[in-house]
Short mmCIF file of C-alpha atoms in Angstrom, two decimals:
data_model
loop_
_atom_site.label_atom_id
_atom_site.label_comp_id
_atom_site.label_asym_id
_atom_site.label_seq_id
_atom_site.Cartn_x
_atom_site.Cartn_y
_atom_site.Cartn_z
CA VAL A 215 16.86 -4.47 5.16
CA VAL A 216 16.40 -3.62 1.75
CA THR A 217 12.65 -3.72 0.66
CA ALA A 218 12.70 -2.86 -2.85
CA VAL A 219 14.20 -0.48 -5.60
CA GLY A 220 12.32 0.90 -8.22
CA PRO A 221 12.42 4.22 -9.89
CA ALA A 222 11.74 7.11 -7.58
CA HIS A 223 14.90 9.76 -6.52
CA THR A 224 15.37 8.85 -10.53
CA GLU A 225 15.56 13.53 -11.18
CA PHE A 226 18.81 13.53 -8.89
CA PHE A 227 20.47 10.17 -9.68
CA ARG A 228 18.90 9.79 -13.03
CA SER A 229 18.01 6.10 -13.15
CA VAL A 230 16.78 2.72 -11.64
CA GLU A 231 20.80 1.77 -12.02
CA ARG A 232 21.88 4.16 -10.55
CA VAL A 233 19.44 3.97 -7.62
CA VAL A 234 20.48 0.20 -6.98
CA ALA A 235 24.00 1.30 -7.10
CA GLU A 236 23.35 3.83 -4.29
CA LYS A 237 21.59 0.85 -2.12
CA ARG A 238 24.11 -1.73 -2.68
CA ARG A 239 26.82 0.21 -1.17
CA LEU A 240 24.97 -0.45 2.44
CA ILE A 241 25.25 -4.42 1.76
CA THR A 242 28.73 -4.06 0.86
CA SER A 243 29.78 -2.00 3.32
CA LEU A 244 28.26 -4.37 6.01
CA PRO A 245 31.27 -5.63 8.45
CA ARG A 246 31.53 -10.65 8.21
CA ASP A 247 29.58 -10.58 10.84
CA GLY A 248 26.41 -8.75 10.00
CA VAL A 249 22.96 -9.67 9.08
CA ALA A 250 21.54 -8.36 4.94
CA VAL A 251 17.80 -8.91 5.39
CA LEU A 252 17.63 -9.05 2.06
CA ASN A 253 13.53 -9.20 -0.33
CA ARG A 254 14.00 -12.77 -2.86
CA ASP A 255 10.53 -10.85 -4.59
CA VAL A 256 12.76 -7.86 -5.95
CA GLU A 257 15.46 -9.13 -7.60
CA ASP A 258 17.31 -5.71 -8.26
CA VAL A 259 17.47 -6.75 -3.86
CA TYR A 260 18.47 -9.89 -4.24
CA ALA A 261 20.97 -9.63 -6.41
CA MET A 262 22.44 -7.31 -3.48
CA ARG A 263 23.80 -10.27 -1.90
CA ASP A 264 26.27 -11.52 -4.29
CA ARG A 265 27.78 -8.31 -2.77
CA THR A 266 28.87 -8.80 0.93
CA ARG A 267 30.60 -10.84 3.22
CA ALA A 268 27.34 -10.66 5.62
CA ARG A 269 25.43 -13.74 5.93
CA VAL A 270 22.05 -13.35 4.36
CA VAL A 271 18.63 -13.75 5.27
CA THR A 272 16.18 -13.60 2.78
CA TYR A 273 12.72 -13.01 2.72
CA GLY A 274 9.45 -11.98 0.41
CA PHE A 275 6.46 -13.93 -1.33
CA HIS A 276 9.01 -16.27 -3.51
CA GLU A 277 8.94 -20.24 -3.72
CA ASP A 278 13.26 -19.91 -2.83
CA ALA A 279 13.38 -17.44 0.54
CA GLU A 280 14.48 -18.58 3.73
CA VAL A 281 11.20 -16.21 5.16
CA ARG A 282 8.64 -17.05 2.78
CA GLY A 283 4.73 -15.96 3.19
CA VAL A 284 2.11 -18.02 1.47
CA GLU A 285 -2.41 -18.06 1.02
CA TYR A 286 -1.40 -14.17 1.96
CA GLN A 287 -5.69 -13.06 1.74
CA VAL A 288 -7.75 -10.30 2.84
CA THR A 289 -9.29 -10.75 6.12
CA TYR A 290 -13.09 -10.15 5.94
CA ALA A 291 -16.34 -9.77 8.42
CA THR A 292 -20.20 -9.02 8.35
CA PRO A 293 -21.77 -6.09 10.56
CA PRO A 294 -23.50 -7.96 13.91
CA LEU A 295 -27.40 -8.55 14.03
CA GLY A 296 -28.69 -5.37 14.24
CA VAL A 297 -25.49 -3.10 13.07
CA ARG A 298 -25.67 -1.18 10.10
CA GLY A 299 -23.08 1.51 9.08
CA GLY A 300 -22.66 4.16 11.49
CA GLU A 301 -23.22 1.89 14.62
CA GLY A 302 -21.84 -0.60 16.79
CA GLU A 303 -18.15 -2.68 15.98
CA LEU A 304 -17.48 -5.33 15.48
CA GLU A 305 -16.48 -7.33 19.13
CA SER A 306 -12.61 -8.26 16.92
CA GLU A 307 -12.27 -5.12 16.31
CA ARG A 308 -12.59 -3.17 19.48
CA ASN A 309 -10.01 -0.83 20.44
CA PRO A 310 -10.31 2.81 20.80
CA SER A 311 -7.27 3.92 18.87
CA ARG A 312 -9.40 3.60 15.22
CA PRO A 313 -13.34 3.42 13.87
CA PRO A 314 -16.06 1.22 14.58
CA LEU A 315 -15.04 -0.69 11.27
CA ALA A 316 -18.32 -2.24 11.09
CA THR A 317 -19.15 1.27 10.00
CA MET A 318 -17.70 0.35 6.27
CA GLY A 319 -19.81 -0.97 3.01
CA GLY A 320 -23.23 -2.28 3.47
CA GLY A 321 -21.97 -6.03 3.28
CA MET A 322 -18.97 -7.50 4.28
CA ILE A 323 -16.29 -5.16 5.57
CA PRO A 324 -12.58 -5.63 5.24
CA THR A 325 -10.99 -6.22 8.27
CA GLY A 326 -6.75 -6.86 7.30
CA ILE A 327 -4.76 -8.97 6.15
CA ALA A 328 -3.64 -12.94 7.02
CA PHE A 329 -0.76 -15.19 5.37
CA LYS A 330 1.60 -17.79 6.88
CA VAL A 331 5.11 -17.83 6.97
CA VAL A 332 6.78 -20.42 7.17
CA VAL A 333 10.78 -21.39 7.64
CA GLY A 334 12.29 -24.03 7.62
CA GLY A 335 9.46 -26.90 8.68
CA SER A 336 7.46 -24.42 11.25
CA ALA A 337 4.62 -23.02 9.83
CA VAL A 338 2.81 -20.55 11.86
CA PRO A 339 -0.43 -17.79 10.97
CA VAL A 340 -0.22 -13.32 10.99
CA HIS A 341 -3.07 -11.75 10.69
CA LEU A 342 -2.73 -7.77 10.74
CA ARG A 343 -5.51 -5.82 11.18
CA GLY A 344 -6.79 -2.22 9.80
CA CYS A 345 -4.87 -2.58 6.86
CA LEU A 346 -4.67 -3.65 3.40
CA GLY A 347 -2.39 -4.32 0.25
CA ARG A 348 0.60 -7.04 0.26
CA GLY A 349 2.97 -4.14 1.08
CA HIS A 350 1.70 -5.04 4.76
CA ALA A 351 2.59 -8.72 4.32
CA SER A 352 5.89 -7.70 2.88
CA SER A 353 7.41 -5.01 6.07
CA ALA A 354 5.76 -7.55 7.98
CA LEU A 355 8.36 -10.25 6.71
CA ALA A 356 11.33 -8.49 7.04
CA ALA A 357 10.78 -8.16 10.36
CA ILE A 358 10.08 -11.32 11.40
CA ALA A 359 13.62 -11.99 9.38
CA VAL A 360 14.87 -9.77 11.48
CA GLY A 361 13.70 -11.32 14.76
CA ILE A 362 14.75 -14.70 12.72
CA ALA A 363 18.10 -12.98 12.80
CA SER A 364 18.50 -11.67 15.77
CA GLY A 365 16.86 -14.80 17.58
CA MET A 366 13.61 -15.01 18.32
CA HIS A 367 11.28 -17.74 18.00
CA LEU A 368 8.65 -17.34 15.41
CA VAL A 369 5.61 -17.68 17.46
CA GLU A 370 7.13 -15.25 19.41
CA ILE A 371 6.86 -13.64 16.88
CA ALA A 372 4.10 -13.86 14.94
CA HIS A 373 2.12 -13.17 18.95
CA ALA A 374 3.68 -9.40 18.79
CA LEU A 375 2.86 -8.93 15.24
CA ALA A 376 -0.55 -9.40 16.58
CA THR A 377 -0.31 -5.75 17.93
CA TYR A 378 0.52 -4.16 14.85
CA GLU A 379 -1.95 -1.40 14.71
CA PRO A 380 -0.30 0.89 10.53
CA PRO A 381 1.09 3.72 10.45
CA PRO A 382 -1.38 7.06 9.39
CA GLY A 383 -1.59 7.14 5.20
CA ARG A 384 0.09 3.71 4.96
CA MET A 385 -3.22 1.56 2.89
CA VAL A 386 -4.59 2.60 6.44
CA VAL A 387 -8.23 0.90 6.41
CA LEU A 388 -11.14 3.58 6.85
CA PRO A 389 -14.36 4.59 7.40
CA GLY A 390 -16.20 6.75 4.59
CA VAL A 391 -18.79 8.90 4.23
CA LYS A 392 -21.62 7.14 2.92
CA ARG A 393 -21.30 3.40 3.96
CA THR A 394 -17.98 3.57 2.44
CA VAL A 395 -14.49 2.42 2.10
CA LEU A 396 -11.96 4.83 2.29
CA ILE A 397 -8.16 2.69 1.91
CA ASP A 398 -5.50 6.05 3.31
CA ASP A 399 -2.47 6.03 1.45
CA THR A 400 -1.09 9.04 1.61
CA TYR A 401 1.59 8.82 2.63
CA ASN A 402 3.67 9.18 -0.46
CA SER A 403 4.15 8.02 -3.46
CA SER A 404 6.03 5.70 -6.00
CA PRO A 405 5.94 4.20 -9.41
CA LEU A 406 6.14 0.77 -7.29
CA ALA A 407 3.71 1.86 -4.10
CA VAL A 408 0.98 3.08 -6.42
CA THR A 409 1.25 -0.71 -8.11
CA VAL A 410 1.08 -2.03 -4.64
CA ALA A 411 -2.08 -0.22 -3.32
CA VAL A 412 -3.81 -0.24 -6.84
CA GLU A 413 -3.65 -3.87 -6.59
CA ALA A 414 -4.77 -4.23 -3.11
CA LEU A 415 -7.40 -2.27 -4.25
CA ALA A 416 -8.09 -4.48 -7.69
CA GLU A 417 -8.94 -6.98 -4.30
CA PHE A 418 -11.50 -5.86 -2.76
CA SER A 419 -14.82 -7.01 -3.26
CA GLY A 420 -17.56 -4.80 -2.06
CA GLY A 421 -19.10 -1.61 -4.10
CA ARG A 422 -17.08 0.29 -7.09
CA ARG A 423 -13.62 0.43 -6.72
CA ILE A 424 -11.98 3.95 -7.19
CA ALA A 425 -8.27 5.34 -7.33
CA VAL A 426 -7.61 9.31 -6.33
CA LEU A 427 -4.31 9.21 -7.58
CA GLY A 428 -2.06 12.63 -6.86
CA ASP A 429 0.91 13.08 -8.46
CA MET A 430 4.35 10.96 -7.97
CA LEU A 431 7.35 14.21 -7.31
CA GLU A 432 11.32 12.66 -8.34
CA LEU A 433 10.96 11.03 -11.17
CA GLY A 434 12.59 13.73 -13.58
CA PRO A 435 12.75 12.03 -17.31
CA LEU A 436 10.73 9.59 -16.25
CA THR A 437 7.90 11.26 -15.43
CA GLU A 438 5.57 11.38 -17.59
CA HIS A 439 6.19 6.76 -19.19
CA THR A 440 5.79 6.27 -15.18
CA HIS A 441 2.75 7.80 -15.58
CA GLN A 442 0.69 6.69 -18.04
CA HIS A 443 1.83 2.86 -17.49
CA VAL A 444 -0.01 3.70 -13.70
CA GLY A 445 -3.27 4.87 -16.14
CA GLU A 446 -2.54 1.70 -18.22
CA LEU A 447 -2.04 -0.49 -15.53
CA ILE A 448 -5.07 1.26 -13.74
CA ALA A 449 -7.64 0.75 -16.97
CA VAL A 450 -6.08 -3.86 -15.83
CA ARG A 451 -7.46 -4.27 -12.48
CA GLY A 452 -10.46 -3.38 -13.02
CA VAL A 453 -10.87 -0.05 -11.45
CA GLU A 454 -13.86 1.62 -12.33
CA MET A 455 -13.66 4.98 -11.74
CA LEU A 456 -9.83 7.24 -11.47
CA VAL A 457 -9.97 11.33 -10.67
CA THR A 458 -6.60 12.07 -10.54
CA VAL A 459 -5.22 14.82 -9.39
CA GLY A 460 -2.29 17.35 -10.31
CA GLU A 461 -0.08 17.98 -13.90
CA ALA A 462 1.67 15.41 -14.41
CA SER A 463 -1.51 13.06 -13.06
CA ARG A 464 -3.15 14.60 -16.98
CA HIS A 465 -0.29 11.35 -18.13
CA THR A 466 -2.17 8.55 -15.68
CA ALA A 467 -5.45 9.62 -17.19
CA ALA A 468 -4.66 9.53 -20.57
CA GLY A 469 -2.70 5.37 -20.37
CA ALA A 470 -6.53 4.95 -18.05
CA ARG A 471 -7.64 5.70 -20.96
CA THR A 472 -5.57 3.73 -23.31
CA GLY A 473 -6.20 1.37 -21.62
CA GLY A 474 -10.12 0.55 -21.77
CA ILE A 475 -11.39 3.21 -18.52
CA PRO A 476 -14.59 5.14 -20.67
CA ALA A 477 -13.95 8.83 -20.38
CA ASP A 478 -16.78 10.04 -18.57
CA ARG A 479 -15.14 7.53 -15.94
CA VAL A 480 -12.38 8.93 -15.59
CA LEU A 481 -11.40 13.46 -14.29
CA GLU A 482 -9.10 15.44 -13.01
CA PHE A 483 -7.85 17.54 -10.87
CA ARG A 484 -5.83 20.32 -10.58
CA THR A 485 -6.08 20.06 -6.22
CA ALA A 486 -6.98 17.71 -3.81
CA SER A 487 -9.43 20.53 -2.31
CA GLU A 488 -11.54 20.21 -5.87
CA ALA A 489 -11.00 16.64 -5.83
CA GLY A 490 -12.48 15.62 -2.08
CA ARG A 491 -15.55 18.17 -3.52
CA PHE A 492 -16.35 16.13 -6.35
CA LEU A 493 -16.18 13.08 -4.57
CA GLN A 494 -18.58 13.92 -1.85
CA ASP A 495 -21.03 14.20 -4.33
CA LEU A 496 -19.91 11.19 -6.65
CA LEU A 497 -19.76 8.24 -3.67
CA GLN A 498 -21.84 5.21 -3.64
CA PRO A 499 -22.71 2.99 -0.52
CA GLY A 500 -19.83 -0.29 -0.47
CA ASP A 501 -18.02 1.87 -2.03
CA ALA A 502 -13.93 1.50 -1.83
CA VAL A 503 -11.20 4.17 -2.45
CA LEU A 504 -7.69 4.44 -2.68
CA ILE A 505 -6.07 7.52 -2.17
CA LYS A 506 -2.20 7.88 -2.49
CA GLY A 507 -0.13 11.01 -3.94
CA SER A 508 3.50 12.37 -3.65
CA GLN A 509 3.27 14.18 -0.43
CA GLY A 510 3.77 17.78 -2.48
CA MET A 511 -0.10 17.19 -3.95
CA ARG A 512 -1.54 16.89 0.03
CA MET A 513 -4.02 13.96 -0.95
CA GLU A 514 -4.67 13.89 3.38
CA ARG A 515 -7.21 16.94 1.88
CA ILE A 516 -9.25 14.19 0.28
CA VAL A 517 -9.20 12.39 3.13
CA LYS A 518 -10.64 14.72 5.64
CA GLU A 519 -13.51 15.89 3.35
CA LEU A 520 -14.12 11.82 2.85
CA MET A 521 -14.16 9.79 6.08
CA ALA A 522 -16.67 9.06 8.04
CA GLU A 523 -15.16 11.49 11.14
CA PRO A 524 -13.37 14.00 10.10
CA LEU A 525 -12.93 15.38 13.70
CA ARG A 526 -10.79 12.35 14.18
CA ALA A 527 -8.62 13.74 11.20
CA SER A 528 -5.23 14.74 13.23
CA ASN A 529 -4.93 10.77 15.31
CA LEU A 530 -5.82 8.64 12.11
#
């Protein structure tokens, strides 16, 4: 399965083309009775279909994908009558391993994402709870493609995905202090991944959208350009406020200002701990806060600082 190729690890491979060539070797090495599951939404990945003798199965939101996602949306719910932030939980979210989503925000509460998957002439709905972003939907489509290639029935696959729980730090929705929504994407970061995360934040409807971004590491000569581009993307996507952590992210801040975000809404910090303490006072009820950065930036410290239940940080 090849999900994506982007400007990551270029500190060592020196160019995106070399990263593509290295990943392509996996597909070229497949035996004739193997299966290559390729993301149709990424042209560099789709092009690998010509480099293998194996069976090829494509997935994605592209109209030509064999396992195709359609009608993607963020799902919301309202707290039950009598429930205000910090009390009770939604009937649909009775999962002891997750905090009650009714503690978030002041009105509509994001519960996850939904889409339909189309294979041949069949279509079934898929609902993934507790996570946001097309990245999770794309991963689910890849898994569905593996299931189809293995002979599973589409309905059987959809039922299995109903129990999906996103791994910690991967676009997971958590309740924050002051009835805010945290989007915890602190596991790692790269230019492609941060673009997907920002797009998910932009889809959020509710209060202010705040991006808290740390340095993307191991980018070598592409460091300044990629961080600058992320800042410009933040401005284009209508994010109201940007908080950066780290030296390379100064270019992200510069890109956001160039893109039109007022200077007083772009804040820069040296460490995650400093940013977390500042954000405590900044947040307002209903805010959505995306937190993301490479592992070396320790952005999870900000999540722990801002989450409604910091004592549960070890398992959330």
